[in-house]
Structure formats: C-alpha cells, structure tokens
C-alpha cells in the first residue's frame, strides 16, 4: 500500500514539474496570437495582444520568408510556424524562443530555424497532431511528411497520381478525430480522403468547379470546401459543407456567392460556433444551421483566421486585407467589436492563429485491462470539462457513459466495449496526444473478457465453456458471450441436428475464431433468412458456412453472413447461398465493414453491399463460380487484391457513390448464353469509379462502364487482354480518363468508346481486332496523347460518327499541336475516320497498311499553313493518306516517304492543293478516291 502511495506521489510531483516545463517551453503556452504572410513583400508579421487586448510589439516582426509564400500553419506541440514557399520549393520554419524571464514577465522572440527543401511547388502545409508529422502538399499531388520533432523526412508519396495523371492539388487539412487527410484536386474538381497513418485512399467526393480551400470544423464535425467557380460556365464561387470522416458526404446544398471569381477564404470560431467566409465582404454564419447572421462591410479580405488571447481569453477575428489586417473581438452572433488595424508590408495573403493547446499524457494506470475496468490518465491540457473531447483505445472512442471524471490533468474512464489494443489517445479540439519518444506510455493492451470454448464433438451445454469442458453449440455459447469475449470453436459440423438455431447471432464486440487445425463448419438449414448475423465490432475468423445438402430446406434463398454494422470477416469460406455475404448500412447507417482473405463461391451474389453510407473493404479474397461475384452500392467501397475468377455474369458490379477497384485478378467471367454479360467489371453510371492496376483477362468482355454527367471514371495501369469482345467498353456523357493501361489481344476492340469527354494517355493498345473504336451519334470530344497503338488487325484508331449534322458530331484530337502525339504502327489502318472529325498532330505513323483514311464525310485536319501537323507518316505498305470523302483534307507540315509523289528528299511537300482522283498504289504517300476530294499540303 505504501509503495502504491509513493508511486502516485511521484507521478503527481512529476506532473507538476512537467506542467511547469510545458508552460515554459512546451505546447501549452504561446506568447503570440496570430501570424500573417504576404507573398508580394515576402514578409511574416506576428501579432501579440495582452489580456487587456492591447497590442504589444514583437521584436523582429515582420520577418523574411521565401519566394511565393503560399500557406502558413502553427504547430502547437513544438511551438513552430511553417510557411510553404512555392517559388523556391521550401518551407520556412520559425520557433518561439524564451530569451529572458523575471518574476513578472517572460520575453520571447520568433527565431527562424531553417528552410526545409521540398519538392516542386509546395501549395499547402499542415500539422498532423496525431502522428506528430508536418505535411507538405505539392501542386503535382506529392505529399511529403516530416517528423514533427526533428523535421527529418518521414517519407513522400504522390497521393493523387493513381486517380489523376495530371493532378492540380490546391489545399489539404488534417482531421485528428478520425485520423484523416482531406486533399483538394482542382484538376478534377474533387476532394480526396486519405487514411492519416497509411495514406490509403478512402473516398472521392465531387465538388463544384475549382475547389481552392479547405477547413475542418471539429465541433460540428464538418469539412468546409470553398470553390472559385467557373466564369465561362457561369458557375459562381461557393461554399460546400461535408460530413467529416471516411464516409464524407454533402450535408446541404452549396452556398453560392456573387462576384468576384476568386477563392473565398473560410475560418471557424469554436467558442461561439460561428463560420466566417470572405467573398468581397465577410459573411458570418451559424455553423450549425448555416443561417446568415451578419455581413461585415470591410474592404476585400484576402485571408481569415480566428484565435484566442493566450487561448483562454477573448476570441479575436483577423481579416487580412490589401496592405493591412483588421482585428475584431468576437462576442457571439453579430456582435463584433473593432479593436485594431495594423499596416502590413504587403497584402495579407494567408493567416494562422493560435488555437487550443495540445494535450499530453504523462502516465496511465493500468496499461492493460478488460472492458469496463477503470483507467486513470494523468497529463496536461485536457480541459476542465470533457465537452467534445475524446479518449480512444486503439481508435475506438470511449462513450459518455464510460467517462468517470474529467479535469485538466486527470481523466478517468472505463475501457469501452469496442476497445482494441494499441495507443490510447486524448483528442482536444483537433489536437491529439502522441507517444513520447522512446516511451511506451499511451500503449494499452485490451485483455479479452473471457475465452469460451465450443466443441460439437466433445462439448456439453451443461459445462462451463472452458477448454477442458467446452460448450456443445454455438447458439448456447453466443448467448453467454459478452463484449470483448473470444469464442474458440473446435473443428466440427455445427448444424440444426446438433441443436443450432439460425440465424446464429454474434453479439457486439465478440470474436468467433476457429480453434486448432482446419475451419469449423456451420451447416445452415431453414428456417432463418441467414446463417450468421454479425453485430457491431464483431468478427469471425477461420470459419466455413455452407448450405445443408438437402435443397428442399430452402437454403439457396438465404444469406450466408449478414451484417448491418461495422464487422470483420477473415479467413472464412462461404458457399451455396443466394448471397454469400450481405453488408447493409441502410438509409442512414454509417458502417465500414471488412472482408479479408476469404473464399466465397457458388452463390448467386458472392458479396452484396448496400446502404447510403457504407464503406466496405474487400481485400485478398477469392471469389469464384458465383453468378455475380461482388455487387456493391454504398458510399466508398474498396475492392483490392482479390482473385475474382470463373464467375458467370459479372466479376464486379459497380454502383454507389465511389468505388476503388485496384490490383485484382478478374478473369474467366463467361456466360454460355451469348446475350448475357460475362463482364469482368460492369456498371458505374452514377459512381466515381477508379479502376487501377488490375489484371482483366479471358472474360467475355473485360470492362463495361457507363459514365453519366457530373461523374468521373479513372481507368489506369490495368492489363486487359484476351477478352472475347471488347477489352474496355465505355459509354455515357460523363468524363473518363484512360491512362497507362496495357490492352492487348482482345477479339473485338481493345477500347470501344461511346462517351462525351475522355482522355487517353500513355496506353499501349496492341494486337486487337481494332485498337480503339470511337463511335457516337452526338457531339463527342476525345484527346489521345502519348499512346502506342500497334499490331491491331483492322484499325489502330477507328473514329465513327452518325450525327444528324456532321458539323456537330464526333471530334477526336489525336495528339496536340503544341504537345505530345502518339505512335501508331503496324496496324491495318492506322487512323480511320468516317462521318466524324479528327485533328491529327505530332504523331508517328509507321508501317501501317494504310496510314490515315478519311471515308464517308470523314474530315481530317493534319496541319495547315499557320499550324503545321508535324506528323511522320512513313513506310505504309499501301498508302500513307487516303481521302475517300468529298472533303478537303488539310495535311501541311508533315514528313512523308521521301521522293515519292513529288515529295522532296526529306519527305516534305511545298504548300499547294492536290485534287482527285489519285489512285491508291502500294508505297504511295497519298491517294484521293473522288474527283471532288482534295488534299491541301
């Protein structure tokens, strides 16, 4: 007893001493209130106010910063300021330094530490308080992470490149409560959501035009996105509001603003729950109802920030303007008291204010325990009341019922039901505790509540469930289980004859695990709509679920495993059901279930995902001999590294809001009925779909996807080969990007395109009947750059239209006049154009049977006098250019076979017009099939 008392006293004394240290040197105290940067003057201005709201001088302010200052952030843990300098590819780092101390006063200065070298054009900088990292985002989508303590490089990754080959990153923000990073890509008008620890892509959210700034509101759990708008499309600037978290969906219609078309800035006051948006003037909204409370008539604000004096006193609003900053005291609602206007050396482009202090864990007792047991956490900056603050055990939050007491230095909680072993975090505002260097404090091991053994062969429901005296049935064992219990199920057949009753309901927080060698088998028979139902946080491992062999029991109409909650399935076999695994979050539910390393076969649908906000992780599974392997609706589903083979109609049926299909093998989807689909990946009309890095082969059709207006499809880095029909068939009026795919040996078209807007880039398309077929009866615009089309039997690129008015029909740009072209070689016809328009620039067409063919009102522009084509068309076995239409083909500024049909010895033609007919002949540069046809060199 005395020893425990001594330990407690030592901890308390240490806590007091550490508190003094942190106040003097650590994250709990900042001598300054706000920081403003000016790109034009290359200066950082520091603001400091005393408790009476009187402005104090700051020694050295304004400070020099780098070229092109693009963003600024304050780091409360290390009391540093970071400025991203886009023009010199660096981050300026400043730190508060105590230079003198007396009984009544401490004096600080802001000292420049160093400049961190970064990648090209850093556009945003952020602090990840949970993982103790500094995040630097670059315009090309590269995210660099630096250690928060010593600023060494922790790693870098282009997090946008998988979705957009040419990203235009605009901003990022960090969310400590969910450990997420939100990033804006204005190149595709989207917000991307990433796991903060792994940088795994979790969600893709379409935004209005030109998203430009982000802010996370931890009180209401919103993410704010401001958009610059599109003046040509008459889409005004605006503010969009999204629910934070991995599901991340709009919570209201966007708020539109009037001119000017510039990026509105946004700031949030957590004390009064107010949202500030600059749009020429500054609008003030209630951040819960979004009622417009006030419009502050100020000159054009460049930046906004809110913060508190010493983080305990009055809340101040900083409005950066051209050459000055205006400061107001926020008193709630429309009550803003003007305090000050400070002249600056240039426009206040960006501002950062000091927010709530970072919490610190000093000790935790005990560091292991069962669900429901008390844990005492001693530390600093927890706040006098809990409010919206969180405690998490391995990412699982403590509920309000499990909080025993809360003070600024002492928090007592019970281990929550869904707790998992790992780090314990206290999250205050958007700041999280981190593990101290080289210490284990904060790590907690959750001890299972009970181990329950079940054995069909040796157990009895009259025994106690121990390993020596196991229960006989799962039904009985599950009735005895409590959250965090583990059921070890011995090998055997668990069926109705044994005494099982279906569905077997696995309660919240229970883990059911096969014990010893081999899976235990659940043999379903009716009645019961499903064999197994999983509760919140429950999991199954090393289990098999089958249907009773007697089909008269109606088992084929049932579901193998069903869940309405976030649950986990691993190393499990499911076979013979109408639906193998059904995950349904319903209309309002938000669930994130997971299926890994499992085998699902012989079902009408292998995995079915439903619900408005269901994020499902389907990873490393084998799905075979189902009618449809995966059929998914939901918010954002991830299908990664699965083997999806020998299914009948579809491998993956894509629906819902966002779908990521990556690194899968999808093969032999073949229906003997030729009118059925037999498609590897199908659907996606009203879904943002990312199909990346898959092997898609030996299906009837590799991919059939339809893109509706307002939706994007990204098909990148796939290998698509030996499919009986098209490799990729894309339709609709949305936007599709096809990049870095290898598409070969498909029996019809490698790519069959019927879509309004698309971009082909860096694809290799070879040995198909047709490489690319473009067909539409309406206006269609497509760009092909840097592709290789070779060895295709009929057409390398076939462009076909059938519009009522040819002038408004299909338009394809094959290469760019001032950029890259394509390599098109060894095809039957390199480029074939019928009742459509083709603009052909900077391409290399070699050793095709026919180089370029214009037929049936096909119009080809291969260059004019003021804009040469710069194509090379050589060694065609028959003809380089064939005009079989009645139109004039423009073909100036190209390189042909030299000394053929009046070409000079370098293969060039002087300006002029050649009229038809000119009969085709092997090896000729051109032919004209009609007396009305012409070629203009």
mmCIF file of N, CA and C in Angstrom, residues 158-260:
data_model
loop_
_atom_site.group_PDB
_atom_site.id
_atom_site.type_symbol
_atom_site.label_atom_id
_atom_site.label_comp_id
_atom_site.label_asym_id
_atom_site.label_seq_id
_atom_site.Cartn_x
_atom_site.Cartn_y
_atom_site.Cartn_z
ATOM 1 N N UNK A 158 3.122 10.441 -54.002
ATOM 2 C CA UNK A 158 2.127 11.175 -54.779
ATOM 3 C C UNK A 158 0.777 10.509 -54.537
ATOM 4 N N UNK A 159 -0.037 11.119 -53.717
ATOM 5 C CA UNK A 159 -1.287 10.503 -53.285
ATOM 6 C C UNK A 159 -2.421 10.725 -54.281
ATOM 7 N N UNK A 160 -2.221 11.603 -55.276
ATOM 8 C CA UNK A 160 -3.277 11.879 -56.250
ATOM 9 C C UNK A 160 -3.049 11.190 -57.591
ATOM 10 N N UNK A 161 -1.831 10.715 -57.853
ATOM 11 C CA UNK A 161 -1.488 10.242 -59.187
ATOM 12 C C UNK A 161 -2.281 9.017 -59.609
ATOM 13 N N UNK A 162 -2.673 8.159 -58.663
ATOM 14 C CA UNK A 162 -3.462 6.994 -59.049
ATOM 15 C C UNK A 162 -4.824 7.382 -59.614
ATOM 16 N N UNK A 163 -5.324 8.553 -59.226
ATOM 17 C CA UNK A 163 -6.647 8.988 -59.664
ATOM 18 C C UNK A 163 -6.571 9.928 -60.852
ATOM 19 N N UNK A 164 -5.512 10.715 -60.930
ATOM 20 C CA UNK A 164 -5.429 11.748 -61.948
ATOM 21 C C UNK A 164 -3.974 11.856 -62.376
ATOM 22 N N UNK A 165 -3.703 11.536 -63.641
ATOM 23 C CA UNK A 165 -2.322 11.527 -64.106
ATOM 24 C C UNK A 165 -1.709 12.924 -64.059
ATOM 25 N N UNK A 166 -2.533 13.951 -64.158
ATOM 26 C CA UNK A 166 -2.021 15.326 -64.102
ATOM 27 C C UNK A 166 -2.774 16.100 -63.016
ATOM 28 N N UNK A 167 -2.553 15.761 -61.744
ATOM 29 C CA UNK A 167 -3.303 16.426 -60.673
ATOM 30 C C UNK A 167 -2.915 17.891 -60.520
ATOM 31 N N UNK A 168 -3.829 18.658 -59.951
ATOM 32 C CA UNK A 168 -3.588 20.058 -59.611
ATOM 33 C C UNK A 168 -4.032 20.257 -58.160
ATOM 34 N N UNK A 169 -3.178 19.861 -57.240
ATOM 35 C CA UNK A 169 -3.514 19.953 -55.823
ATOM 36 C C UNK A 169 -3.659 21.414 -55.413
ATOM 37 N N UNK A 170 -4.660 21.676 -54.568
ATOM 38 C CA UNK A 170 -4.942 23.054 -54.166
ATOM 39 C C UNK A 170 -4.762 23.269 -52.670
ATOM 40 N N UNK A 171 -5.180 22.308 -51.832
ATOM 41 C CA UNK A 171 -5.134 22.531 -50.382
ATOM 42 C C UNK A 171 -5.301 21.191 -49.685
ATOM 43 N N UNK A 172 -4.928 21.158 -48.400
ATOM 44 C CA UNK A 172 -5.191 19.988 -47.569
ATOM 45 C C UNK A 172 -5.489 20.424 -46.159
ATOM 46 N N UNK A 173 -6.171 19.558 -45.407
ATOM 47 C CA UNK A 173 -6.395 19.783 -43.986
ATOM 48 C C UNK A 173 -6.363 18.439 -43.284
ATOM 49 N N UNK A 174 -6.003 18.471 -41.993
ATOM 50 C CA UNK A 174 -5.868 17.233 -41.215
ATOM 51 C C UNK A 174 -6.973 17.167 -40.169
ATOM 52 N N UNK A 175 -7.485 15.962 -39.961
ATOM 53 C CA UNK A 175 -8.583 15.687 -39.035
ATOM 54 C C UNK A 175 -8.087 14.657 -38.024
ATOM 55 N N UNK A 176 -7.729 15.122 -36.814
ATOM 56 C CA UNK A 176 -7.182 14.229 -35.790
ATOM 57 C C UNK A 176 -8.245 13.325 -35.192
ATOM 58 N N UNK A 177 -9.489 13.741 -35.224
ATOM 59 C CA UNK A 177 -10.544 12.943 -34.584
ATOM 60 C C UNK A 177 -10.808 11.648 -35.332
ATOM 61 N N UNK A 178 -10.604 11.673 -36.661
ATOM 62 C CA UNK A 178 -10.770 10.465 -37.465
ATOM 63 C C UNK A 178 -9.449 9.989 -38.059
ATOM 64 N N UNK A 179 -8.357 10.716 -37.799
ATOM 65 C CA UNK A 179 -7.042 10.444 -38.379
ATOM 66 C C UNK A 179 -7.133 10.368 -39.897
ATOM 67 N N UNK A 180 -7.602 11.488 -40.500
ATOM 68 C CA UNK A 180 -7.801 11.553 -41.945
ATOM 69 C C UNK A 180 -7.134 12.801 -42.510
ATOM 70 N N UNK A 181 -6.755 12.706 -43.771
ATOM 71 C CA UNK A 181 -6.251 13.845 -44.526
ATOM 72 C C UNK A 181 -7.215 14.100 -45.676
ATOM 73 N N UNK A 182 -7.680 15.347 -45.805
ATOM 74 C CA UNK A 182 -8.546 15.749 -46.909
ATOM 75 C C UNK A 182 -7.713 16.604 -47.871
ATOM 76 N N UNK A 183 -7.792 16.303 -49.171
ATOM 77 C CA UNK A 183 -6.983 16.995 -50.173
ATOM 78 C C UNK A 183 -7.885 17.429 -51.325
ATOM 79 N N UNK A 184 -7.672 18.645 -51.815
ATOM 80 C CA UNK A 184 -8.412 19.145 -52.973
ATOM 81 C C UNK A 184 -7.578 18.984 -54.235
ATOM 82 N N UNK A 185 -8.200 18.457 -55.298
ATOM 83 C CA UNK A 185 -7.599 18.389 -56.620
ATOM 84 C C UNK A 185 -8.486 19.201 -57.557
ATOM 85 N N UNK A 186 -8.050 20.399 -57.883
ATOM 86 C CA UNK A 186 -8.874 21.251 -58.739
ATOM 87 C C UNK A 186 -8.831 20.798 -60.198
ATOM 88 N N UNK A 187 -7.888 19.896 -60.533
ATOM 89 C CA UNK A 187 -7.844 19.368 -61.889
ATOM 90 C C UNK A 187 -9.048 18.518 -62.226
ATOM 91 N N UNK A 188 -9.644 17.880 -61.221
ATOM 92 C CA UNK A 188 -10.830 17.045 -61.459
ATOM 93 C C UNK A 188 -11.992 17.477 -60.570
ATOM 94 N N UNK A 189 -11.885 18.663 -59.939
ATOM 95 C CA UNK A 189 -12.961 19.197 -59.097
ATOM 96 C C UNK A 189 -13.390 18.165 -58.059
ATOM 97 N N UNK A 190 -12.466 17.805 -57.166
ATOM 98 C CA UNK A 190 -12.758 16.733 -56.219
ATOM 99 C C UNK A 190 -12.015 16.962 -54.911
ATOM 100 N N UNK A 191 -12.594 16.381 -53.837
ATOM 101 C CA UNK A 191 -11.916 16.263 -52.552
ATOM 102 C C UNK A 191 -11.637 14.783 -52.321
ATOM 103 N N UNK A 192 -10.390 14.448 -52.011
ATOM 104 C CA UNK A 192 -9.990 13.080 -51.754
ATOM 105 C C UNK A 192 -9.753 12.910 -50.267
ATOM 106 N N UNK A 193 -10.119 11.747 -49.738
ATOM 107 C CA UNK A 193 -9.970 11.449 -48.317
ATOM 108 C C UNK A 193 -8.973 10.304 -48.171
ATOM 109 N N UNK A 194 -7.958 10.495 -47.305
ATOM 110 C CA UNK A 194 -6.903 9.507 -47.124
ATOM 111 C C UNK A 194 -6.755 9.162 -45.646
ATOM 112 N N UNK A 195 -6.391 7.905 -45.390
ATOM 113 C CA UNK A 195 -6.048 7.481 -44.042
ATOM 114 C C UNK A 195 -4.785 8.214 -43.609
ATOM 115 N N UNK A 196 -4.813 8.845 -42.424
ATOM 116 C CA UNK A 196 -3.697 9.667 -41.982
ATOM 117 C C UNK A 196 -2.433 8.886 -41.709
ATOM 118 N N UNK A 197 -2.554 7.627 -41.317
ATOM 119 C CA UNK A 197 -1.378 6.821 -40.997
ATOM 120 C C UNK A 197 -0.802 6.135 -42.232
ATOM 121 N N UNK A 198 -1.669 5.546 -43.068
ATOM 122 C CA UNK A 198 -1.205 4.729 -44.194
ATOM 123 C C UNK A 198 -1.248 5.456 -45.534
ATOM 124 N N UNK A 199 -1.946 6.583 -45.604
ATOM 125 C CA UNK A 199 -2.191 7.325 -46.839
ATOM 126 C C UNK A 199 -3.011 6.513 -47.844
ATOM 127 N N UNK A 200 -3.722 5.498 -47.363
ATOM 128 C CA UNK A 200 -4.616 4.735 -48.220
ATOM 129 C C UNK A 200 -5.798 5.609 -48.636
ATOM 130 N N UNK A 201 -6.147 5.543 -49.920
ATOM 131 C CA UNK A 201 -7.280 6.312 -50.419
ATOM 132 C C UNK A 201 -8.577 5.703 -49.918
ATOM 133 N N UNK A 202 -9.422 6.530 -49.276
ATOM 134 C CA UNK A 202 -10.665 6.043 -48.686
ATOM 135 C C UNK A 202 -11.913 6.546 -49.389
ATOM 136 N N UNK A 203 -11.852 7.724 -49.990
ATOM 137 C CA UNK A 203 -13.068 8.289 -50.564
ATOM 138 C C UNK A 203 -12.711 9.337 -51.606
ATOM 139 N N UNK A 204 -13.639 9.547 -52.522
ATOM 140 C CA UNK A 204 -13.530 10.521 -53.612
ATOM 141 C C UNK A 204 -14.846 11.283 -53.611
ATOM 142 N N UNK A 205 -14.802 12.584 -53.386
ATOM 143 C CA UNK A 205 -16.019 13.384 -53.270
ATOM 144 C C UNK A 205 -15.977 14.489 -54.325
ATOM 145 N N UNK A 206 -16.953 14.489 -55.233
ATOM 146 C CA UNK A 206 -17.003 15.517 -56.273
ATOM 147 C C UNK A 206 -17.410 16.843 -55.652
ATOM 148 N N UNK A 207 -16.751 17.930 -56.067
ATOM 149 C CA UNK A 207 -17.063 19.271 -55.590
ATOM 150 C C UNK A 207 -17.521 20.133 -56.760
ATOM 151 N N UNK A 208 -18.085 21.312 -56.491
ATOM 152 C CA UNK A 208 -18.314 22.264 -57.580
ATOM 153 C C UNK A 208 -16.986 22.705 -58.208
ATOM 154 N N UNK A 209 -17.070 23.561 -59.230
ATOM 155 C CA UNK A 209 -15.899 23.907 -60.039
ATOM 156 C C UNK A 209 -14.824 24.633 -59.244
ATOM 157 N N UNK A 210 -13.575 24.232 -59.501
ATOM 158 C CA UNK A 210 -12.375 24.900 -58.997
ATOM 159 C C UNK A 210 -12.331 24.989 -57.480
ATOM 160 N N UNK A 211 -12.297 23.847 -56.762
ATOM 161 C CA UNK A 211 -12.130 23.894 -55.304
ATOM 162 C C UNK A 211 -10.773 24.489 -54.958
ATOM 163 N N UNK A 212 -10.738 25.333 -53.928
ATOM 164 C CA UNK A 212 -9.481 26.061 -53.680
ATOM 165 C C UNK A 212 -9.060 26.102 -52.226
ATOM 166 N N UNK A 213 -9.976 25.969 -51.246
ATOM 167 C CA UNK A 213 -9.533 25.987 -49.857
ATOM 168 C C UNK A 213 -10.380 25.039 -49.014
ATOM 169 N N UNK A 214 -9.782 24.579 -47.908
ATOM 170 C CA UNK A 214 -10.365 23.561 -47.038
ATOM 171 C C UNK A 214 -10.259 23.999 -45.589
ATOM 172 N N UNK A 215 -11.225 23.556 -44.772
ATOM 173 C CA UNK A 215 -11.136 23.763 -43.326
ATOM 174 C C UNK A 215 -11.915 22.659 -42.634
ATOM 175 N N UNK A 216 -11.327 22.091 -41.571
ATOM 176 C CA UNK A 216 -12.015 21.082 -40.767
ATOM 177 C C UNK A 216 -12.579 21.751 -39.519
ATOM 178 N N UNK A 217 -13.869 21.558 -39.274
ATOM 179 C CA UNK A 217 -14.578 22.078 -38.106
ATOM 180 C C UNK A 217 -14.826 20.897 -37.174
ATOM 181 N N UNK A 218 -14.015 20.787 -36.103
ATOM 182 C CA UNK A 218 -14.079 19.621 -35.221
ATOM 183 C C UNK A 218 -15.264 19.674 -34.269
ATOM 184 N N UNK A 219 -15.872 20.828 -34.067
ATOM 185 C CA UNK A 219 -17.019 20.925 -33.167
ATOM 186 C C UNK A 219 -18.250 20.286 -33.810
ATOM 187 N N UNK A 220 -18.541 20.690 -35.036
ATOM 188 C CA UNK A 220 -19.707 20.155 -35.737
ATOM 189 C C UNK A 220 -19.376 18.934 -36.586
ATOM 190 N N UNK A 221 -18.084 18.617 -36.686
ATOM 191 C CA UNK A 221 -17.611 17.504 -37.498
ATOM 192 C C UNK A 221 -17.955 17.712 -38.968
ATOM 193 N N UNK A 222 -17.678 18.945 -39.448
ATOM 194 C CA UNK A 222 -17.871 19.282 -40.861
ATOM 195 C C UNK A 222 -16.507 19.483 -41.522
ATOM 196 N N UNK A 223 -16.487 19.351 -42.837
ATOM 197 C CA UNK A 223 -15.378 19.819 -43.658
ATOM 198 C C UNK A 223 -15.933 20.869 -44.612
ATOM 199 N N UNK A 224 -15.324 22.056 -44.593
ATOM 200 C CA UNK A 224 -15.758 23.140 -45.476
ATOM 201 C C UNK A 224 -14.838 23.190 -46.696
ATOM 202 N N UNK A 225 -15.440 23.305 -47.884
ATOM 203 C CA UNK A 225 -14.701 23.463 -49.138
ATOM 204 C C UNK A 225 -15.203 24.715 -49.829
ATOM 205 N N UNK A 226 -14.301 25.631 -50.126
ATOM 206 C CA UNK A 226 -14.691 26.789 -50.924
ATOM 207 C C UNK A 226 -14.235 26.577 -52.354
ATOM 208 N N UNK A 227 -15.016 27.115 -53.288
ATOM 209 C CA UNK A 227 -14.739 26.926 -54.706
ATOM 210 C C UNK A 227 -14.689 28.272 -55.410
ATOM 211 N N UNK A 228 -13.781 28.364 -56.354
ATOM 212 C CA UNK A 228 -13.579 29.605 -57.092
ATOM 213 C C UNK A 228 -14.671 29.834 -58.129
ATOM 214 N N UNK A 229 -15.286 28.751 -58.602
ATOM 215 C CA UNK A 229 -16.308 28.862 -59.626
ATOM 216 C C UNK A 229 -15.730 28.877 -61.028
ATOM 217 N N UNK A 230 -16.604 28.934 -62.007
ATOM 218 C CA UNK A 230 -16.212 28.914 -63.415
ATOM 219 C C UNK A 230 -16.958 30.026 -64.124
ATOM 220 N N UNK A 231 -16.228 31.084 -64.471
ATOM 221 C CA UNK A 231 -16.869 32.250 -65.071
ATOM 222 C C UNK A 231 -17.465 31.930 -66.438
ATOM 223 N N UNK A 232 -16.757 31.108 -67.237
ATOM 224 C CA UNK A 232 -17.267 30.769 -68.562
ATOM 225 C C UNK A 232 -18.561 29.976 -68.477
ATOM 226 N N UNK A 233 -18.615 29.063 -67.491
ATOM 227 C CA UNK A 233 -19.828 28.252 -67.315
ATOM 228 C C UNK A 233 -20.862 28.951 -66.443
ATOM 229 N N UNK A 234 -20.552 30.165 -66.018
ATOM 230 C CA UNK A 234 -21.430 30.962 -65.155
ATOM 231 C C UNK A 234 -21.774 30.206 -63.863
ATOM 232 N N UNK A 235 -20.794 29.478 -63.349
ATOM 233 C CA UNK A 235 -20.944 28.830 -62.052
ATOM 234 C C UNK A 235 -20.245 29.703 -61.015
ATOM 235 N N UNK A 236 -20.978 30.263 -60.062
ATOM 236 C CA UNK A 236 -20.385 31.241 -59.147
ATOM 237 C C UNK A 236 -19.508 30.566 -58.099
ATOM 238 N N UNK A 237 -18.666 31.358 -57.417
ATOM 239 C CA UNK A 237 -17.929 30.819 -56.266
ATOM 240 C C UNK A 237 -18.917 30.342 -55.204
ATOM 241 N N UNK A 238 -18.431 29.482 -54.298
ATOM 242 C CA UNK A 238 -19.356 28.972 -53.293
ATOM 243 C C UNK A 238 -18.674 28.286 -52.135
ATOM 244 N N UNK A 239 -19.509 27.837 -51.200
ATOM 245 C CA UNK A 239 -19.083 27.102 -50.017
ATOM 246 C C UNK A 239 -19.864 25.802 -49.960
ATOM 247 N N UNK A 240 -19.175 24.681 -49.878
ATOM 248 C CA UNK A 240 -19.806 23.372 -49.728
ATOM 249 C C UNK A 240 -19.468 22.821 -48.351
ATOM 250 N N UNK A 241 -20.424 22.083 -47.767
ATOM 251 C CA UNK A 241 -20.266 21.540 -46.418
ATOM 252 C C UNK A 241 -20.439 20.032 -46.484
ATOM 253 N N UNK A 242 -19.459 19.310 -45.914
ATOM 254 C CA UNK A 242 -19.468 17.847 -45.964
ATOM 255 C C UNK A 242 -19.354 17.283 -44.552
ATOM 256 N N UNK A 243 -19.977 16.142 -44.342
ATOM 257 C CA UNK A 243 -19.800 15.409 -43.102
ATOM 258 C C UNK A 243 -18.377 14.878 -43.060
ATOM 259 N N UNK A 244 -17.658 15.157 -41.975
ATOM 260 C CA UNK A 244 -16.291 14.678 -41.853
ATOM 261 C C UNK A 244 -16.286 13.175 -41.594
ATOM 262 N N UNK A 245 -15.129 12.552 -41.783
ATOM 263 C CA UNK A 245 -14.990 11.124 -41.559
ATOM 264 C C UNK A 245 -14.787 10.386 -42.852
ATOM 265 N N UNK A 246 -14.562 9.087 -42.792
ATOM 266 C CA UNK A 246 -14.273 8.325 -44.016
ATOM 267 C C UNK A 246 -15.431 8.292 -45.000
ATOM 268 N N UNK A 247 -16.667 8.470 -44.518
ATOM 269 C CA UNK A 247 -17.814 8.431 -45.428
ATOM 270 C C UNK A 247 -17.987 9.756 -46.173
ATOM 271 N N UNK A 248 -17.704 10.863 -45.535
ATOM 272 C CA UNK A 248 -17.581 12.197 -46.122
ATOM 273 C C UNK A 248 -18.572 12.472 -47.255
ATOM 274 N N UNK A 249 -19.747 12.968 -46.909
ATOM 275 C CA UNK A 249 -20.788 13.231 -47.903
ATOM 276 C C UNK A 249 -21.375 14.616 -47.663
ATOM 277 N N UNK A 250 -21.995 15.232 -48.693
ATOM 278 C CA UNK A 250 -22.564 16.580 -48.523
ATOM 279 C C UNK A 250 -23.701 16.564 -47.505
ATOM 280 N N UNK A 251 -23.765 17.613 -46.687
ATOM 281 C CA UNK A 251 -24.832 17.715 -45.688
ATOM 282 C C UNK A 251 -25.849 18.788 -46.054
ATOM 283 N N UNK A 252 -25.570 19.560 -47.095
ATOM 284 C CA UNK A 252 -26.503 20.584 -47.547
ATOM 285 C C UNK A 252 -26.105 21.009 -48.954
ATOM 286 N N UNK A 253 -27.008 21.740 -49.628
ATOM 287 C CA UNK A 253 -26.670 22.283 -50.937
ATOM 288 C C UNK A 253 -25.605 23.361 -50.787
ATOM 289 N N UNK A 254 -24.711 23.511 -51.761
ATOM 290 C CA UNK A 254 -23.685 24.550 -51.670
ATOM 291 C C UNK A 254 -24.290 25.948 -51.547
ATOM 292 N N UNK A 255 -23.602 26.815 -50.831
ATOM 293 C CA UNK A 255 -23.980 28.226 -50.715
ATOM 294 C C UNK A 255 -23.240 28.983 -51.810
ATOM 295 N N UNK A 256 -23.973 29.672 -52.675
ATOM 296 C CA UNK A 256 -23.358 30.402 -53.790
ATOM 297 C C UNK A 256 -23.103 31.845 -53.403
ATOM 298 N N UNK A 257 -21.999 32.399 -53.946
ATOM 299 C CA UNK A 257 -21.637 33.790 -53.716
ATOM 300 C C UNK A 257 -21.632 34.544 -55.044
ATOM 301 N N UNK A 258 -21.716 35.861 -54.923
ATOM 302 C CA UNK A 258 -21.661 36.681 -56.117
ATOM 303 C C UNK A 258 -20.200 36.892 -56.505
ATOM 304 N N UNK A 259 -19.985 37.729 -57.509
ATOM 305 C CA UNK A 259 -18.633 38.060 -57.932
ATOM 306 C C UNK A 259 -17.849 38.615 -56.740
ATOM 307 N N UNK A 260 -16.535 38.591 -56.789
ATOM 308 C CA UNK A 260 -15.674 38.227 -57.906
ATOM 309 C C UNK A 260 -15.365 36.737 -57.936
#
